[in-house]
CSV table of C-alpha atoms in Angstrom, one decimal:
chain,number,residue,atom,x,y,z
A,245,MET,CA,-26.9,1.1,12.1
A,246,THR,CA,-24.5,-1.5,10.9
A,247,HIS,CA,-23.9,0.3,7.7
A,248,LEU,CA,-23.4,3.6,9.5
A,249,VAL,CA,-20.7,1.9,11.7
A,250,HIS,CA,-19.0,0.4,8.7
A,251,PHE,CA,-19.1,3.7,6.9
A,252,LEU,CA,-17.6,5.6,9.9
A,253,SER,CA,-15.0,2.9,10.2
A,254,PHE,CA,-14.1,3.2,6.6
A,255,ILE,CA,-13.6,6.9,7.0
A,256,ALA,CA,-11.6,6.4,10.2
A,257,VAL,CA,-9.3,3.8,8.6
A,258,LEU,CA,-8.7,5.4,5.2
A,259,ILE,CA,-9.7,9.1,5.1
A,260,LEU,CA,-8.7,10.5,8.5
A,261,PRO,CA,-5.1,9.2,8.4
A,262,MET,CA,-4.7,11.0,5.1
A,263,VAL,CA,-6.1,14.3,6.5
A,264,CYS,CA,-4.0,13.9,9.6
A,265,ALA,CA,-0.8,13.2,7.6
A,266,ALA,CA,-1.6,16.1,5.3
A,267,ALA,CA,-2.0,18.5,8.2
A,268,VAL,CA,1.2,17.4,9.8
A,269,LEU,CA,3.4,17.1,6.8
A,270,LEU,CA,2.0,19.9,4.6
A,271,PRO,CA,4.2,22.6,6.1
A,272,HIS,CA,7.4,20.5,5.8
A,273,LEU,CA,7.2,18.5,2.6
A,274,ARG,CA,7.6,20.1,-0.9
A,275,PHE,CA,4.9,19.1,-3.4
A,276,ARG,CA,4.6,19.8,-7.1
A,277,GLY,CA,0.8,19.7,-7.1
A,278,VAL,CA,-2.4,18.5,-5.4
A,279,CYS,CA,-2.0,15.0,-6.8
A,280,GLU,CA,1.3,14.5,-5.1
A,281,TRP,CA,0.1,16.1,-1.9
A,282,LEU,CA,-2.9,13.7,-1.8
A,283,ALA,CA,-0.9,10.6,-2.7
A,284,THR,CA,1.8,11.4,-0.2
A,285,SER,CA,-0.8,12.0,2.5
A,286,ALA,CA,-2.5,8.7,1.8
A,287,VAL,CA,0.7,6.7,1.9
A,288,VAL,CA,2.4,8.3,4.9
A,289,GLY,CA,-0.8,8.6,6.9
A,290,ILE,CA,-1.9,5.0,6.4
A,291,THR,CA,1.6,3.6,7.0
A,292,LEU,CA,2.3,5.6,10.2
A,293,GLU,CA,-1.2,5.0,11.6
A,294,GLY,CA,-1.1,1.4,10.7
A,295,SER,CA,2.2,1.0,12.4
A,296,LEU,CA,1.0,2.7,15.6
A,297,ALA,CA,-2.3,0.8,15.7
A,298,TYR,CA,-0.4,-2.5,15.3
A,299,LEU,CA,2.1,-1.6,18.0
A,300,ILE,CA,-0.7,-0.8,20.4
A,301,SER,CA,-2.4,-4.1,19.6
A,302,LEU,CA,0.9,-5.8,20.2
A,303,ALA,CA,1.3,-4.1,23.6
A,304,PHE,CA,-2.2,-5.1,24.8
A,305,LYS,CA,-2.1,-8.4,22.9
A,306,ARG,CA,-5.5,-7.7,21.4
A,307,LEU,CA,-6.4,-6.3,18.0
A,308,PHE,CA,-9.3,-4.4,19.7
A,309,TRP,CA,-7.1,-1.9,21.4
A,310,GLY,CA,-5.2,-1.1,18.3
A,311,SER,CA,-8.4,-0.6,16.3
A,312,LEU,CA,-9.6,1.9,18.9
A,313,ILE,CA,-7.0,4.5,17.9
A,314,LEU,CA,-8.0,4.4,14.3
A,315,PRO,CA,-10.9,6.9,14.7
A,316,PHE,CA,-9.4,8.8,17.7
A,317,LEU,CA,-5.7,9.3,16.9
A,318,PRO,CA,-6.2,11.6,13.9
A,319,MET,CA,-8.6,13.7,15.8
A,320,VAL,CA,-6.2,14.0,18.8
A,321,VAL,CA,-3.3,14.9,16.4
A,322,LEU,CA,-5.4,17.6,14.7
A,323,ALA,CA,-6.5,19.0,18.0
A,324,GLY,CA,-2.9,18.9,19.2
A,325,LEU,CA,-1.8,20.8,16.1
A,326,ASN,CA,-4.4,23.5,16.7
A,327,VAL,CA,-3.4,23.8,20.3
A,328,TRP,CA,0.2,24.2,19.2
A,329,LYS,CA,-0.7,26.7,16.5
A,330,TYR,CA,-2.7,28.9,19.0
A,331,ARG,CA,-0.5,28.2,22.0
A,332,LYS,CA,0.3,31.9,22.6
A,333,ASP,CA,-3.4,32.8,22.6
A,334,ILE,CA,-4.2,29.9,24.9
A,335,GLY,CA,-1.3,30.9,27.2
A,336,GLU,CA,-2.5,34.5,27.3
A,337,PHE,CA,-6.0,33.3,28.0
A,338,LEU,CA,-4.9,31.0,30.8
A,339,GLN,CA,-2.7,33.8,32.4
A,340,SER,CA,-5.6,36.2,32.2
A,341,ARG,CA,-7.6,33.9,34.4
B,245,MET,CA,-13.8,-20.8,6.6
B,246,PHE,CA,-11.5,-20.6,3.6
B,247,GLY,CA,-12.6,-23.4,1.4
B,248,SER,CA,-10.2,-23.4,-1.4
B,249,ILE,CA,-7.9,-21.4,-3.5
B,250,ALA,CA,-8.9,-22.9,-6.8
B,251,ARG,CA,-6.6,-23.4,-9.7
B,252,THR,CA,-8.0,-23.2,-13.1
B,253,SER,CA,-6.2,-23.8,-16.3
B,254,ALA,CA,-2.4,-23.5,-16.1
B,255,ASN,CA,-1.8,-20.9,-18.8
B,256,PHE,CA,-5.0,-18.9,-19.1
B,257,CYS,CA,-6.5,-18.9,-15.6
B,258,ASN,CA,-10.2,-17.9,-15.7
B,259,PRO,CA,-12.4,-18.5,-12.6
B,260,VAL,CA,-15.4,-17.6,-14.7
B,261,GLU,CA,-15.2,-21.2,-15.9
B,262,LEU,CA,-15.7,-22.3,-12.3
B,263,GLY,CA,-18.3,-19.7,-11.4
B,264,GLY,CA,-20.7,-20.6,-14.2
B,265,MET,CA,-21.0,-20.0,-18.0
B,266,ALA,CA,-24.1,-17.8,-17.6
B,267,ARG,CA,-22.1,-15.0,-16.1
B,268,GLN,CA,-19.5,-15.3,-18.8
B,269,LYS,CA,-22.2,-15.0,-21.5
B,270,LYS,CA,-23.8,-12.1,-19.8
B,271,ALA,CA,-20.4,-10.3,-19.7
B,272,LYS,CA,-19.8,-11.0,-23.3
B,273,ALA,CA,-23.2,-9.7,-24.3
B,274,ARG,CA,-22.7,-6.5,-22.4
B,275,ARG,CA,-21.4,-3.5,-24.4
B,276,SER,CA,-18.4,-1.7,-23.0
B,277,ARG,CA,-18.8,1.9,-21.7
B,278,PRO,CA,-16.3,4.5,-20.6
B,279,SER,CA,-17.2,4.1,-17.0
B,280,GLU,CA,-16.9,0.4,-17.2
B,281,PHE,CA,-13.5,0.9,-18.9
B,282,ALA,CA,-12.1,3.0,-16.0
B,283,GLY,CA,-13.6,0.6,-13.4
B,284,SER,CA,-12.2,-2.4,-15.2
B,285,ILE,CA,-8.7,-1.0,-15.0
B,286,ASN,CA,-9.1,-0.4,-11.3
B,287,ILE,CA,-10.6,-3.9,-10.7
B,288,CYS,CA,-8.1,-5.6,-12.9
B,289,LEU,CA,-5.1,-4.1,-11.2
B,290,TYR,CA,-6.2,-4.6,-7.6
B,291,GLY,CA,-9.4,-6.4,-7.1
B,292,GLY,CA,-9.7,-8.7,-10.1
B,293,ARG,CA,-7.2,-11.1,-8.7
B,294,PHE,CA,-9.2,-12.1,-5.7
B,295,PHE,CA,-12.8,-13.5,-5.6
B,296,ILE,CA,-14.9,-14.7,-2.8
B,297,ARG,CA,-17.6,-17.2,-3.9
B,298,ASP,CA,-19.8,-19.8,-2.3
B,299,ASP,CA,-17.3,-22.6,-2.8
B,300,GLY,CA,-14.3,-20.7,-1.4
B,301,ILE,CA,-11.7,-18.1,-2.3
B,302,HIS,CA,-10.4,-17.9,-5.8
B,303,THR,CA,-7.4,-16.2,-7.4
B,304,THR,CA,-6.4,-16.0,-11.0
B,305,PHE,CA,-2.6,-16.3,-10.9
B,306,ARG,CA,-0.5,-19.2,-9.9
B,307,ASN,CA,2.0,-16.9,-8.1
B,308,ASN,CA,-0.8,-16.0,-5.8
B,309,PHE,CA,-1.8,-19.5,-4.7
B,310,GLY,CA,0.8,-19.7,-1.9
B,311,ASP,CA,1.1,-16.0,-1.2
B,312,LEU,CA,-2.6,-15.3,-0.8
B,313,ALA,CA,-3.1,-18.2,1.5
B,314,PHE,CA,-0.2,-17.0,3.6
B,315,HIS,CA,-1.5,-13.5,3.8
B,316,LEU,CA,-5.0,-14.6,4.6
B,317,HIS,CA,-3.6,-16.9,7.3
B,318,LEU,CA,-1.8,-14.0,8.9
B,319,ILE,CA,-4.8,-11.7,8.8
B,320,THR,CA,-7.2,-14.2,10.2
B,321,SER,CA,-4.7,-15.1,12.9
B,322,TRP,CA,-4.9,-11.5,14.2
B,323,VAL,CA,-8.6,-11.0,13.7
B,324,TYR,CA,-9.8,-14.3,15.2
B,325,ALA,CA,-6.9,-15.6,17.3
B,326,ASP,CA,-5.2,-12.5,18.7
B,327,ASN,CA,-1.9,-13.8,17.5
B,328,PHE,CA,0.2,-11.4,19.6
B,329,PRO,CA,3.2,-11.4,19.6
B,330,PRO,CA,2.8,-13.0,16.1
B,331,GLN,CA,4.1,-16.4,15.5
B,332,ALA,CA,5.1,-17.8,12.1
B,333,PRO,CA,2.2,-19.8,10.7
B,334,PHE,CA,4.4,-22.7,9.6
B,335,PHE,CA,6.7,-22.9,12.6
B,336,SER,CA,4.8,-22.9,15.9
B,337,GLY,CA,6.5,-21.0,18.6
B,338,ILE,CA,8.9,-19.1,16.2
B,339,PRO,CA,8.4,-15.3,16.1
B,340,LEU,CA,7.1,-14.0,12.7
B,341,ARG,CA,9.9,-12.0,11.1
B,342,TYR,CA,8.1,-11.4,7.8
B,343,PRO,CA,7.4,-7.7,7.1
B,344,TYR,CA,3.6,-7.7,7.8
B,345,LEU,CA,2.3,-4.2,8.1
B,346,ALA,CA,0.1,-4.6,5.1
B,347,ASP,CA,-1.5,-7.6,6.6
B,348,ALA,CA,-1.8,-6.0,10.0
B,349,TYR,CA,-3.6,-3.0,8.5
B,350,SER,CA,-5.9,-5.3,6.6
B,351,ALA,CA,-6.7,-7.1,9.9
B,352,LEU,CA,-7.5,-3.8,11.5
B,353,TYR,CA,-9.7,-2.9,8.5
B,354,TRP,CA,-11.5,-6.2,8.6
B,355,PHE,CA,-12.0,-5.9,12.4
B,356,ALA,CA,-13.4,-2.4,11.9
B,357,THR,CA,-15.7,-3.0,8.9
B,358,GLY,CA,-16.4,-6.7,9.0
B,359,GLY,CA,-15.6,-7.3,5.3
B,360,LEU,CA,-12.7,-9.4,4.1
B,361,LYS,CA,-12.6,-8.4,0.5
B,362,GLY,CA,-12.7,-4.7,1.3
B,363,ALA,CA,-9.9,-5.2,3.8
B,364,MET,CA,-7.8,-6.8,1.1
B,365,VAL,CA,-8.6,-4.7,-1.9
B,366,ILE,CA,-9.4,-1.1,-0.7
B,367,PRO,CA,-6.0,-0.3,1.0
B,368,SER,CA,-4.3,-1.9,-2.0
B,369,MET,CA,-6.3,0.3,-4.4
B,370,VAL,CA,-5.5,3.4,-2.4
B,371,MET,CA,-1.8,2.5,-2.4
B,372,GLY,CA,-1.9,1.6,-6.1
B,373,TRP,CA,-3.4,4.9,-7.3
B,374,ALA,CA,-1.0,6.8,-4.9
B,375,PHE,CA,1.9,4.8,-6.5
B,376,ILE,CA,0.9,5.8,-10.0
B,377,LEU,CA,0.7,9.5,-9.1
B,378,LEU,CA,3.9,9.4,-7.1
B,379,LEU,CA,5.8,7.6,-9.9
B,380,TYR,CA,4.6,10.3,-12.3
B,381,GLU,CA,5.8,13.0,-10.0
B,382,PHE,CA,9.1,11.2,-9.3
B,383,GLY,CA,9.6,11.1,-13.1
B,384,ARG,CA,8.9,14.8,-13.4
B,385,ARG,CA,11.4,15.6,-10.7
B,386,LEU,CA,14.1,13.4,-12.2
B,387,THR,CA,13.7,14.2,-15.9
B,388,LEU,CA,11.8,17.6,-15.8
B,389,SER,CA,9.7,16.2,-18.7
B,390,ARG,CA,6.0,15.5,-18.6
B,391,VAL,CA,6.2,13.0,-21.5
B,392,ALA,CA,8.9,11.0,-19.8
B,393,ALA,CA,7.1,11.1,-16.5
B,394,SER,CA,3.9,9.9,-18.2
B,395,LEU,CA,5.7,7.0,-19.8
B,396,LEU,CA,7.3,5.8,-16.6
B,397,PRO,CA,4.1,4.3,-14.9
B,398,LEU,CA,3.1,2.8,-18.2
B,399,ILE,CA,6.4,1.0,-18.8
B,400,PHE,CA,6.6,0.0,-15.2
B,401,LEU,CA,3.1,-1.5,-14.9
B,402,LEU,CA,2.7,-2.9,-18.4
B,403,GLY,CA,6.2,-4.4,-18.6
B,404,GLY,CA,6.9,-8.1,-18.7
B,405,SER,CA,5.0,-9.1,-21.8
B,406,MET,CA,2.6,-7.7,-24.4
B,407,GLY,CA,-0.4,-9.5,-22.9
B,408,TRP,CA,-2.0,-6.2,-22.1
B,409,CYS,CA,-2.7,-5.8,-25.9
B,410,LEU,CA,-5.0,-8.7,-25.6
B,411,TRP,CA,-6.5,-7.3,-22.4
B,412,PHE,CA,-7.4,-4.0,-24.1
B,413,LYS,CA,-9.0,-6.0,-27.0
B,414,ASP,CA,-11.1,-8.1,-24.6
B,415,LEU,CA,-12.0,-5.2,-22.5
B,416,PHE,CA,-13.7,-3.4,-25.3
B,417,SER,CA,-15.5,-6.6,-26.5
B,418,GLU,CA,-16.3,-8.2,-23.1
B,419,GLY,CA,-16.4,-5.3,-20.6
B,420,PRO,CA,-15.6,-6.1,-17.0
B,421,GLY,CA,-15.6,-9.8,-17.7
B,422,ALA,CA,-12.1,-9.4,-19.1
B,423,THR,CA,-10.8,-8.4,-15.7
B,424,GLU,CA,-11.2,-11.9,-14.5
B,425,LYS,CA,-8.6,-13.4,-16.9
B,426,LEU,CA,-4.9,-13.4,-16.8
B,427,TYR,CA,-2.9,-12.0,-19.7
B,428,SER,CA,0.7,-12.8,-18.8
B,429,MET,CA,2.7,-16.0,-19.0
B,430,ILE,CA,0.6,-17.4,-21.7
B,431,GLY,CA,2.9,-20.0,-23.2
B,432,ILE,CA,0.9,-20.8,-26.3
B,433,ARG,CA,0.9,-17.1,-27.3
B,434,GLY,CA,4.6,-16.6,-26.6
B,435,PHE,CA,4.2,-14.5,-23.5
B,436,GLN,CA,6.8,-16.2,-21.4
B,437,TRP,CA,7.3,-13.5,-18.8
B,438,PRO,CA,5.0,-12.4,-16.0
B,439,ASN,CA,3.6,-9.0,-15.8
B,440,MET,CA,4.8,-6.7,-13.0
B,441,VAL,CA,1.3,-6.5,-11.5
B,442,ASP,CA,0.8,-10.3,-11.5
B,443,ALA,CA,4.2,-11.4,-10.4
B,444,LEU,CA,5.0,-8.8,-7.7
B,445,TRP,CA,2.3,-6.3,-7.0
B,446,VAL,CA,-0.6,-8.6,-6.2
B,447,PRO,CA,1.2,-11.6,-4.5
B,448,GLN,CA,3.6,-9.5,-2.4
B,449,ARG,CA,1.2,-7.3,-0.4
B,450,GLY,CA,4.1,-5.6,1.3
B,451,LEU,CA,5.3,-4.2,-2.0
B,452,GLN,CA,1.9,-2.4,-2.5
B,453,TRP,CA,2.9,-0.3,0.5
B,454,ALA,CA,6.6,-0.2,0.0
B,455,PHE,CA,6.7,1.1,-3.6
B,456,PRO,CA,4.7,4.3,-2.9
B,457,LEU,CA,6.6,4.9,0.4
B,458,PHE,CA,9.9,4.4,-1.4
B,459,LEU,CA,8.8,7.0,-4.0
B,460,VAL,CA,7.8,9.5,-1.4
B,461,LEU,CA,11.2,9.2,0.2
B,462,LEU,CA,13.1,9.6,-3.0
B,463,SER,CA,10.9,12.5,-4.4
B,464,GLN,CA,11.1,14.4,-1.1
B,465,GLY,CA,14.8,13.5,-0.8
B,466,ILE,CA,15.5,15.1,-4.1
B,467,ALA,CA,13.5,18.2,-3.0
B,468,ALA,CA,15.4,18.3,0.2
B,469,ALA,CA,18.8,17.9,-1.5
B,470,GLN,CA,17.9,20.7,-4.0
B,471,THR,CA,16.9,23.1,-1.2
B,472,LYS,CA,19.6,21.9,1.3
B,473,ASP,CA,16.8,21.3,3.8
B,474,ARG,CA,18.1,19.1,6.6
B,475,LYS,CA,14.9,19.4,8.6
B,476,LEU,CA,13.1,17.7,5.8
B,477,PHE,CA,15.7,14.9,5.7
B,478,PHE,CA,15.1,14.4,9.4
B,479,LEU,CA,11.3,14.1,8.8
B,480,LEU,CA,12.1,11.6,5.9
B,481,SER,CA,14.2,9.5,8.2
B,482,LEU,CA,11.2,9.2,10.5
B,483,ILE,CA,9.0,8.2,7.6
B,484,ALA,CA,11.7,5.7,6.5
B,485,ALA,CA,11.8,4.1,9.9
B,486,PRO,CA,8.7,1.8,9.4
B,487,LEU,CA,10.2,0.4,6.1
B,488,PRO,CA,11.6,-2.7,7.7
B,489,PHE,CA,8.1,-3.3,9.0
B,490,VAL,CA,6.6,-2.8,5.5
B,491,HIS,CA,9.0,-4.5,3.2
B,492,GLY,CA,12.6,-5.3,4.2
B,493,HIS,CA,14.2,-5.4,0.8
B,494,THR,CA,12.8,-1.9,0.0
B,495,LEU,CA,14.9,-0.5,2.8
B,496,ILE,CA,18.0,-2.0,1.2
B,497,ALA,CA,16.9,-0.8,-2.2
B,498,LEU,CA,16.4,2.7,-0.7
B,499,PHE,CA,20.0,2.9,0.5
B,500,MET,CA,21.3,1.6,-2.9
B,501,PHE,CA,19.1,4.0,-4.8
B,502,ALA,CA,20.1,7.0,-2.6
B,503,LEU,CA,23.7,6.6,-3.7
B,504,PRO,CA,23.2,7.6,-7.4
B,505,LEU,CA,20.6,10.2,-6.4
B,506,GLY,CA,23.2,11.6,-4.0
B,507,VAL,CA,25.5,12.0,-7.1
B,508,LEU,CA,22.8,13.6,-9.2
B,509,PHE,CA,21.5,15.8,-6.4
B,510,PRO,CA,24.5,16.3,-4.1
B,511,SER,CA,23.9,17.0,-0.5
B,512,SER,CA,25.5,15.7,2.6
B,513,ALA,CA,22.1,15.3,4.1
B,514,TRP,CA,21.6,12.0,2.3
B,515,ILE,CA,24.0,10.5,4.9
B,516,TYR,CA,21.7,11.8,7.6
B,517,LEU,CA,18.8,10.1,6.0
B,518,TRP,CA,20.8,6.9,5.9
B,519,TYR,CA,21.9,6.6,9.5
B,520,ARG,CA,18.9,8.3,11.1
B,521,SER,CA,16.5,5.9,9.4
B,522,ARG,CA,18.8,3.1,10.6
B,523,PHE,CA,18.6,4.5,14.1
B,524,PHE,CA,14.8,4.8,14.1
B,525,GLY,CA,14.5,1.3,12.6
B,526,CYS,CA,16.8,-0.2,15.3
B,527,PRO,CA,14.1,-2.0,17.2
B,528,ARG,CA,13.1,-3.9,14.1
B,529,PHE,CA,16.7,-4.7,13.2
B,530,TYR,CA,17.2,-6.0,16.7
B,531,PHE,CA,14.1,-8.2,16.4
B,532,TRP,CA,15.4,-9.6,13.1
B,533,GLY,CA,18.7,-10.5,14.7
B,534,MET,CA,17.2,-12.3,17.7
C-alpha cells in the first residue's frame, strides 16, 4: 500500500503537471518536435504547479494543503479544458433540459 | 537527522574512501556496459553529487558543502516545521528572500513520497534532461544548424576544464564507480577551473529550474517574434512571472538577453514581454523591497 501511495504521488508530482501543461500550452506554443514539446511541458508544468502549491501552503501555513493540489489540480484543469472545449454542446444540453 | 556533510580530499574528492574499500574494488572489477554508461552519465550529472549513508549525508564537491546544507535546511524546515511564512535560516525573524521554488518543490515531493534523495535528485534530473533538449532546440532556432545545436550542450556542460576526458576513461574502466569522483579543479593535473555542472548546476538548485525556463522563454520568444504572435508573448510573460521565485538573476539575464534577440528577430512584442512579466512579478518585487 505504501508503495502504491508513493507511486501515485510520484505520478502526481512529476507526470500530471507535464500532461496538464502540455494540454494547456500545446495550442499556443510553437514547437519544432516532440522532444521540445515534452521538455517544455515538463519545465512549465512543474514550475507553475510548484508555485501554486507553495502559495497555497503559504496561505494555510501548512505544507499539507499545498501538497493536496498536486494530484487534484491537473485533473481539474484538464476537466475544465474539456468543459471549455465542449461548452456549446454542454450549453445546448442544459438548455434542452 | 543530518549527521555530516563529509569532506574528503581537497583536490580529488571521493566518498568511496569513506564508504569502504570493498565497494570500490567491486566497482573496479565490474565491466562497463552500454546501459551502465548511460546510467552513469545521468547519475554523474544529477545524482552522483549527493549520497545518503549511515553516517550522514555526503557530497563530492567543496562548492556544495555550504549550499547543500542550506538547501536541506530550507527543505526540512518546510517538511517538519511548517516554516510559513519562511524565515531565513541564519537570521531568525527575518523573511527569507532567497529564490526558493526548487526547494519548496522538493519539500512537497518529500512530503508526498517520503524519500529525501528522490526529492532532491528526481526533479533535478527531469529539469536537467529538459535543459539539454531545450538547449539543442534553442541552438537550432538560433543557428538553423543541427551540428551547431548539437555542439551547444556539449560545450556548455563540459566547459570549465578537460577533466571529463579522465571521467570517460574511468567510466569505461570502473563503470558506475567513476560517478562518485570529481573531475574538475584538480590542481595537480592542471585543471584549475571548475566544471559548469559542479560549480553552478549542482550547488545552486534554483539554476536547475531557471536554465530550462529561460530557454523556453527565449525559444518561444523567437518563434513569437518570427510570427508576430502577440498572444504568445502574453502567455510567455505569464510563464516568466515566477522567475523571481525560481532564480532572481535569471530574470535580469532574460531582459539583458532579450535585447540582442530583439535585434536579431525584431518585434515590438519583446517590449510587452518585458513589462508584462514585470507586472505579473510585482508581488515578488514588492516582497524583495520590503
